[in-house]
Coordinates of C-alpha atoms and ligand atoms in Angstrom, one line a residue:
M1134 CA 0.0 0.0 0.0
S1135 CA 1.3 3.5 -0.9
E1136 CA 2.5 5.7 2.0
S1137 CA -0.3 8.2 2.0
K1138 CA -3.8 6.9 2.0
I1139 CA -6.3 8.4 -0.3
I1140 CA -9.7 8.9 1.3
Y1141 CA -13.0 9.4 -0.4
L1142 CA -15.0 12.2 1.2
N1143 CA -18.2 13.7 -0.1
G1144 CA -17.4 13.3 -3.8
E1145 CA -13.6 14.0 -3.6
F1146 CA -10.5 11.7 -3.3
L1147 CA -8.2 13.4 -0.8
P1148 CA -5.0 12.6 1.0
E1149 CA -5.8 11.4 4.6
E1150 CA -4.4 14.6 6.1
G1151 CA -6.7 16.7 4.0
A1152 CA -10.0 14.7 4.6
R1153 CA -11.8 16.7 7.3
V1154 CA -15.4 16.6 8.7
S1155 CA -17.2 19.3 10.7
V1156 CA -17.5 18.9 14.5
L1157 CA -21.3 19.3 13.9
D1158 CA -21.4 16.0 11.9
R1159 CA -24.1 13.9 13.5
G1160 CA -21.7 10.9 13.3
F1161 CA -19.4 12.8 15.7
L1162 CA -22.1 14.1 17.9
F1163 CA -24.6 11.2 18.1
G1164 CA -22.9 8.2 16.4
D1165 CA -25.8 8.8 13.9
G1166 CA -24.5 6.8 11.0
V1167 CA -23.9 3.3 9.5
Y1168 CA -20.9 1.6 7.9
E1169 CA -19.7 -1.4 6.0
V1170 CA -16.4 -3.3 5.7
I1171 CA -15.8 -5.2 2.4
P1172 CA -12.8 -7.4 2.1
V1173 CA -10.9 -7.3 -1.2
F1174 CA -8.8 -10.3 -2.4
G1175 CA -6.6 -10.0 -5.5
G1176 CA -8.5 -6.8 -6.4
R1177 CA -11.9 -8.5 -6.2
P1178 CA -14.4 -7.5 -3.5
L1179 CA -15.8 -10.6 -1.7
R1180 CA -19.6 -10.8 -1.9
L1181 CA -20.0 -7.1 -2.9
A1182 CA -23.7 -7.5 -3.7
E1183 CA -24.4 -8.9 -0.2
H1184 CA -22.4 -6.0 1.4
L1185 CA -24.3 -3.5 -0.6
D1186 CA -27.6 -5.2 0.4
R1187 CA -26.6 -4.9 4.1
L1188 CA -25.6 -1.2 3.7
A1189 CA -29.0 -0.6 2.1
H1190 CA -30.7 -2.3 5.0
S1191 CA -28.7 -0.3 7.6
L1192 CA -29.5 3.0 5.8
A1193 CA -33.2 2.2 5.4
E1194 CA -33.6 1.1 9.0
T1195 CA -31.9 4.3 10.3
R1196 CA -33.8 6.5 7.7
I1197 CA -30.7 7.9 6.1
P1198 CA -31.3 8.4 2.4
D1199 CA -29.0 6.1 0.3
P1200 CA -26.7 8.7 -1.3
L1201 CA -25.7 6.5 -4.2
S1202 CA -27.1 3.9 -6.6
R1203 CA -25.6 0.4 -6.5
Q1204 CA -23.6 1.3 -9.7
G1205 CA -22.5 4.5 -8.0
W1206 CA -21.2 2.6 -5.0
T1207 CA -19.4 0.0 -7.2
A1208 CA -17.8 2.8 -9.2
L1209 CA -16.7 4.7 -6.1
F1210 CA -15.1 1.5 -4.6
D1211 CA -13.3 0.7 -7.9
E1212 CA -11.8 4.2 -8.1
L1213 CA -10.9 4.2 -4.4
L1214 CA -9.1 0.8 -4.8
S1215 CA -7.2 2.2 -7.8
H1216 CA -6.0 5.1 -5.7
N1217 CA -4.9 2.7 -2.9
P1218 CA -3.1 -0.2 -4.6
G1219 CA -1.9 -3.1 -2.5
G1220 CA -2.4 -6.8 -1.6
D1221 CA -5.4 -8.0 0.4
R1222 CA -7.3 -5.0 1.6
S1223 CA -10.7 -4.0 3.0
I1224 CA -12.9 -1.1 2.1
Y1225 CA -14.4 0.8 5.1
V1226 CA -17.3 2.9 4.1
Q1227 CA -19.3 5.1 6.4
V1228 CA -22.4 7.2 5.9
T1229 CA -23.6 9.6 8.6
R1230 CA -26.9 11.6 8.6
G1231 CA -24.8 14.7 7.9
V1232 CA -23.9 18.1 9.4
A1233 CA -26.4 20.2 11.3
P1234 CA -26.8 22.2 14.6
R1235 CA -27.1 19.7 17.5
E1236 CA -30.7 18.6 18.0
H1237 CA -31.7 15.0 18.4
A1238 CA -34.6 14.9 15.8
F1239 CA -33.6 14.8 12.2
P1240 CA -32.9 18.2 10.6
E1241 CA -35.1 19.0 7.7
A1242 CA -32.6 19.6 4.9
I1243 CA -29.5 17.6 5.3
T1244 CA -27.0 15.8 3.1
P1245 CA -25.4 12.6 4.3
T1246 CA -21.6 12.6 4.9
V1247 CA -20.0 9.8 2.9
M1248 CA -16.5 8.6 3.7
A1249 CA -14.6 5.6 2.4
M1250 CA -11.0 4.4 3.0
V1251 CA -8.9 1.3 2.3
N1252 CA -7.1 -0.6 5.0
P1253 CA -4.7 -3.6 4.6
I1254 CA -5.9 -7.0 5.8
R1255 CA -3.3 -8.7 7.9
P1256 CA -3.3 -12.5 7.3
L1257 CA -4.0 -14.6 10.4
G1258 CA -0.6 -15.5 11.9
D1259 CA 0.8 -19.0 11.9
Q1260 CA 0.4 -19.1 15.7
V1261 CA -3.3 -18.3 15.5
L1262 CA -3.8 -21.0 12.8
A1263 CA -1.9 -23.6 14.9
Q1264 CA -3.1 -22.7 18.4
G1265 CA -6.3 -20.7 18.1
V1266 CA -7.2 -17.8 20.3
A1267 CA -8.7 -17.1 23.7
A1268 CA -12.2 -15.6 24.3
V1269 CA -14.2 -14.5 27.3
V1270 CA -17.9 -14.6 27.9
I1271 CA -19.4 -11.3 29.0
P1272 CA -22.9 -9.7 29.2
D1273 CA -24.2 -8.1 26.0
H1274 CA -24.9 -4.4 26.8
R1275 CA -25.7 -3.3 23.3
W1276 CA -29.0 -1.9 22.0
A1277 CA -31.9 -4.0 20.6
R1278 CA -31.1 -3.5 16.9
C1279 CA -27.8 -5.2 16.4
D1280 CA -28.8 -6.2 12.9
I1281 CA -28.0 -2.6 11.9
K1282 CA -24.4 -2.0 11.2
A1283 CA -24.4 1.3 13.1
I1284 CA -21.2 3.3 13.9
T1285 CA -22.5 3.6 17.5
L1286 CA -20.2 1.0 18.8
L1287 CA -19.5 2.0 22.4
A1288 CA -20.7 -1.3 23.9
N1289 CA -18.7 -3.3 21.4
V1290 CA -15.6 -1.2 22.1
L1291 CA -16.0 -1.8 25.9
A1292 CA -16.6 -5.5 25.3
R1293 CA -13.5 -5.9 23.1
Q1294 CA -11.4 -4.0 25.6
E1295 CA -12.6 -6.2 28.5
A1296 CA -11.5 -9.2 26.4
V1297 CA -8.1 -7.7 25.7
D1298 CA -7.7 -6.7 29.4
S1299 CA -8.1 -10.3 30.3
G1300 CA -5.6 -11.5 27.7
A1301 CA -8.2 -12.7 25.2
T1302 CA -8.8 -11.8 21.6
E1303 CA -12.5 -11.5 21.5
A1304 CA -15.6 -11.3 23.8
I1305 CA -18.5 -13.6 23.3
L1306 CA -21.7 -11.7 24.3
V1307 CA -24.6 -13.2 26.2
R1308 CA -28.1 -11.7 26.5
N1309 CA -31.0 -13.4 28.2
G1310 CA -29.0 -16.6 28.6
L1311 CA -28.2 -16.8 24.9
A1312 CA -24.8 -16.4 23.3
T1313 CA -25.4 -13.9 20.4
E1314 CA -22.1 -13.1 18.7
G1315 CA -18.7 -11.6 19.3
A1316 CA -17.9 -7.9 19.9
A1317 CA -17.1 -7.7 16.2
S1318 CA -17.7 -11.3 14.9
N1319 CA -20.3 -14.0 14.5
L1320 CA -20.4 -17.1 16.7
F1321 CA -20.3 -20.7 15.6
L1322 CA -19.8 -23.9 17.6
V1323 CA -19.6 -27.5 16.9
A1324 CA -21.7 -29.8 19.1
D1325 CA -22.1 -33.6 18.4
G1326 CA -20.4 -33.0 15.0
V1327 CA -23.0 -30.4 13.9
I1328 CA -22.0 -26.8 13.1
V1329 CA -24.3 -24.5 15.0
T1330 CA -24.8 -20.7 14.7
P1331 CA -27.6 -18.5 16.0
P1332 CA -30.3 -17.5 13.4
K1333 CA -30.2 -14.0 12.1
D1334 CA -32.5 -11.7 14.1
H1335 CA -32.3 -8.2 15.7
S1336 CA -29.9 -9.6 18.4
L1337 CA -26.9 -9.9 16.0
L1338 CA -25.4 -8.6 12.9
G1339 CA -26.1 -10.8 9.8
G1340 CA -22.4 -11.4 9.0
I1341 CA -21.4 -11.9 5.3
T1342 CA -18.7 -14.3 6.4
R1343 CA -21.2 -16.2 8.6
D1344 CA -23.5 -16.7 5.6
L1345 CA -20.6 -17.8 3.4
V1346 CA -19.4 -20.3 6.0
V1347 CA -22.9 -21.7 6.3
E1348 CA -23.2 -21.9 2.5
L1349 CA -19.7 -23.6 2.0
A1350 CA -20.4 -26.1 4.8
E1351 CA -23.8 -27.1 3.5
A1352 CA -22.5 -27.3 -0.1
N1353 CA -19.8 -29.7 1.1
G1354 CA -22.1 -32.0 3.0
L1355 CA -21.3 -30.8 6.5
P1356 CA -24.3 -30.6 8.9
V1357 CA -25.3 -27.1 9.9
M1358 CA -28.1 -26.0 12.3
E1359 CA -29.1 -22.4 12.7
T1360 CA -30.4 -22.4 16.2
R1361 CA -30.0 -20.4 19.4
I1362 CA -27.0 -21.1 21.6
P1363 CA -27.7 -21.2 25.3
E1364 CA -24.7 -19.8 27.3
D1365 CA -24.2 -23.0 29.1
S1366 CA -23.7 -25.0 25.9
L1367 CA -20.5 -23.0 25.2
Q1368 CA -18.3 -24.8 27.8
G1369 CA -19.2 -28.3 26.4
A1370 CA -18.7 -27.3 22.8
E1371 CA -16.3 -29.5 20.7
E1372 CA -15.2 -26.4 18.8
I1373 CA -15.9 -22.6 18.8
W1374 CA -15.2 -20.3 15.9
L1375 CA -15.7 -16.5 15.4
T1376 CA -16.2 -15.2 11.9
S1377 CA -15.6 -11.8 10.3
S1378 CA -14.6 -10.3 7.0
T1379 CA -11.1 -9.3 8.2
R1380 CA -10.3 -12.2 10.5
E1381 CA -12.1 -14.9 8.6
I1382 CA -12.7 -17.9 10.8
L1383 CA -10.9 -17.7 14.1
P1384 CA -10.8 -20.9 16.1
V1385 CA -11.4 -20.3 19.8
T1386 CA -9.4 -22.8 21.8
R1387 CA -9.7 -21.2 25.3
L1388 CA -12.9 -19.9 26.8
D1389 CA -12.8 -18.1 30.1
G1390 CA -9.4 -19.7 30.8
R1391 CA -10.6 -23.3 30.1
R1392 CA -9.8 -25.4 27.1
V1393 CA -12.4 -25.7 24.3
G1394 CA -12.5 -29.4 23.1
H1395 CA -8.9 -30.6 23.0
G1396 CA -7.5 -27.1 23.2
Q1397 CA -6.5 -27.1 19.5
P1398 CA -8.2 -25.8 16.4
G1399 CA -10.6 -28.7 15.7
P1400 CA -11.1 -30.9 12.6
V1401 CA -14.3 -29.3 11.5
W1402 CA -12.6 -25.9 11.6
Q1403 CA -9.7 -27.3 9.6
R1404 CA -12.2 -28.4 6.9
V1405 CA -14.2 -25.1 6.8
H1406 CA -11.1 -23.0 6.9
A1407 CA -9.7 -24.9 3.9
L1408 CA -13.0 -24.4 2.0
Y1409 CA -12.9 -20.7 2.8
Q1410 CA -9.3 -20.4 1.6
D1411 CA -10.3 -22.2 -1.7
Y1412 CA -13.1 -19.8 -2.1
K1413 CA -10.8 -16.9 -1.8
A1414 CA -8.2 -18.5 -4.2
H1415 CA -11.0 -18.8 -6.8
L1416 CA -12.0 -15.2 -6.3
R1417 CA -8.4 -14.1 -6.9
Q1418 CA -8.3 -16.0 -10.1
E1419 CA -11.4 -14.5 -11.6
A1420 CA -10.8 -12.1 -14.4
P1421 CA -11.3 -8.5 -13.3
Ligands
LIG1932 N1 -21.0 -9.1 14.3 C1 -20.5 -7.8 14.6 C2 -21.0 -7.1 15.8 C3 -19.5 -7.2 13.7 O1 -19.1 -6.0 14.0 C4 -19.1 -8.0 12.6 C5 -18.1 -7.4 11.6 N2 -17.2 -6.5 12.0 C6 -19.6 -9.2 12.4 C7 -20.5 -9.8 13.2 C8 -19.1 -10.1 11.2 O2 -19.6 -9.6 10.0 P1 -18.9 -9.8 8.6 O3 -18.7 -11.2 8.4 O4 -19.8 -9.3 7.6 O5 -17.6 -9.0 8.6

């Protein structure tokens, strides 16, 4: 990646230092905005249509007018990628309601603020692949619309920090006795040889990686069940994984200081991880 990042901001491509937003932006004042993160492998965005669908969902549910057509978004991302060449990258795109004097209710005439940037994706290290990561279970203090990818992430930030403070990589969140997802990832476990993940509802973000993992597993004859995960079934799980666009499928081998299964990334993870790597390799080979 080139030294100076080029950022898209409200119709312009600018050096990072020159990309500035007003302190009256409602994203800054209220966290009144939504975002997306789209991984790009070999120059090809992974599941772009699904990411654009989720962005459209987040915008519609927060009543922020969609500032661009689907072709407009695609053209913007293409141009942004050409300004920020590199290996595996992710596009971060954020839309806030816009700039207006501070007042909770929506201002009448307001133009959304659109910002997009590119960040490198660091591959999972060999140690993570060989040994997995640690996670902790903590209460889910987030709001009731976790299906919206809102920039309002205070509860997620606090949860992730609690995990880091206790030497873990991720927090698994529990609400009403059910494990919902990670602070920034979806939750899978393997129980009696079956891959289990909670169904998509308002209590979690419908992850694009989650959906791809379900699809790849089913297409390859692995049993998958979308069903709720009671907190107390975490400790007995044979395997636990956390999925996200930038960290793919993370095997959790220690939960609250105790071993998960045999304390190593399990055989079902090995299989699904390999399927995911094959999927990415095919994406890289597709003609641009
Ligand atoms: N849940 C939450 C709360 C997230 O923030 C994320 C992504 N950062 C995910 C799940 C995973 O979603 P995706 O696979 O689309 O990256």
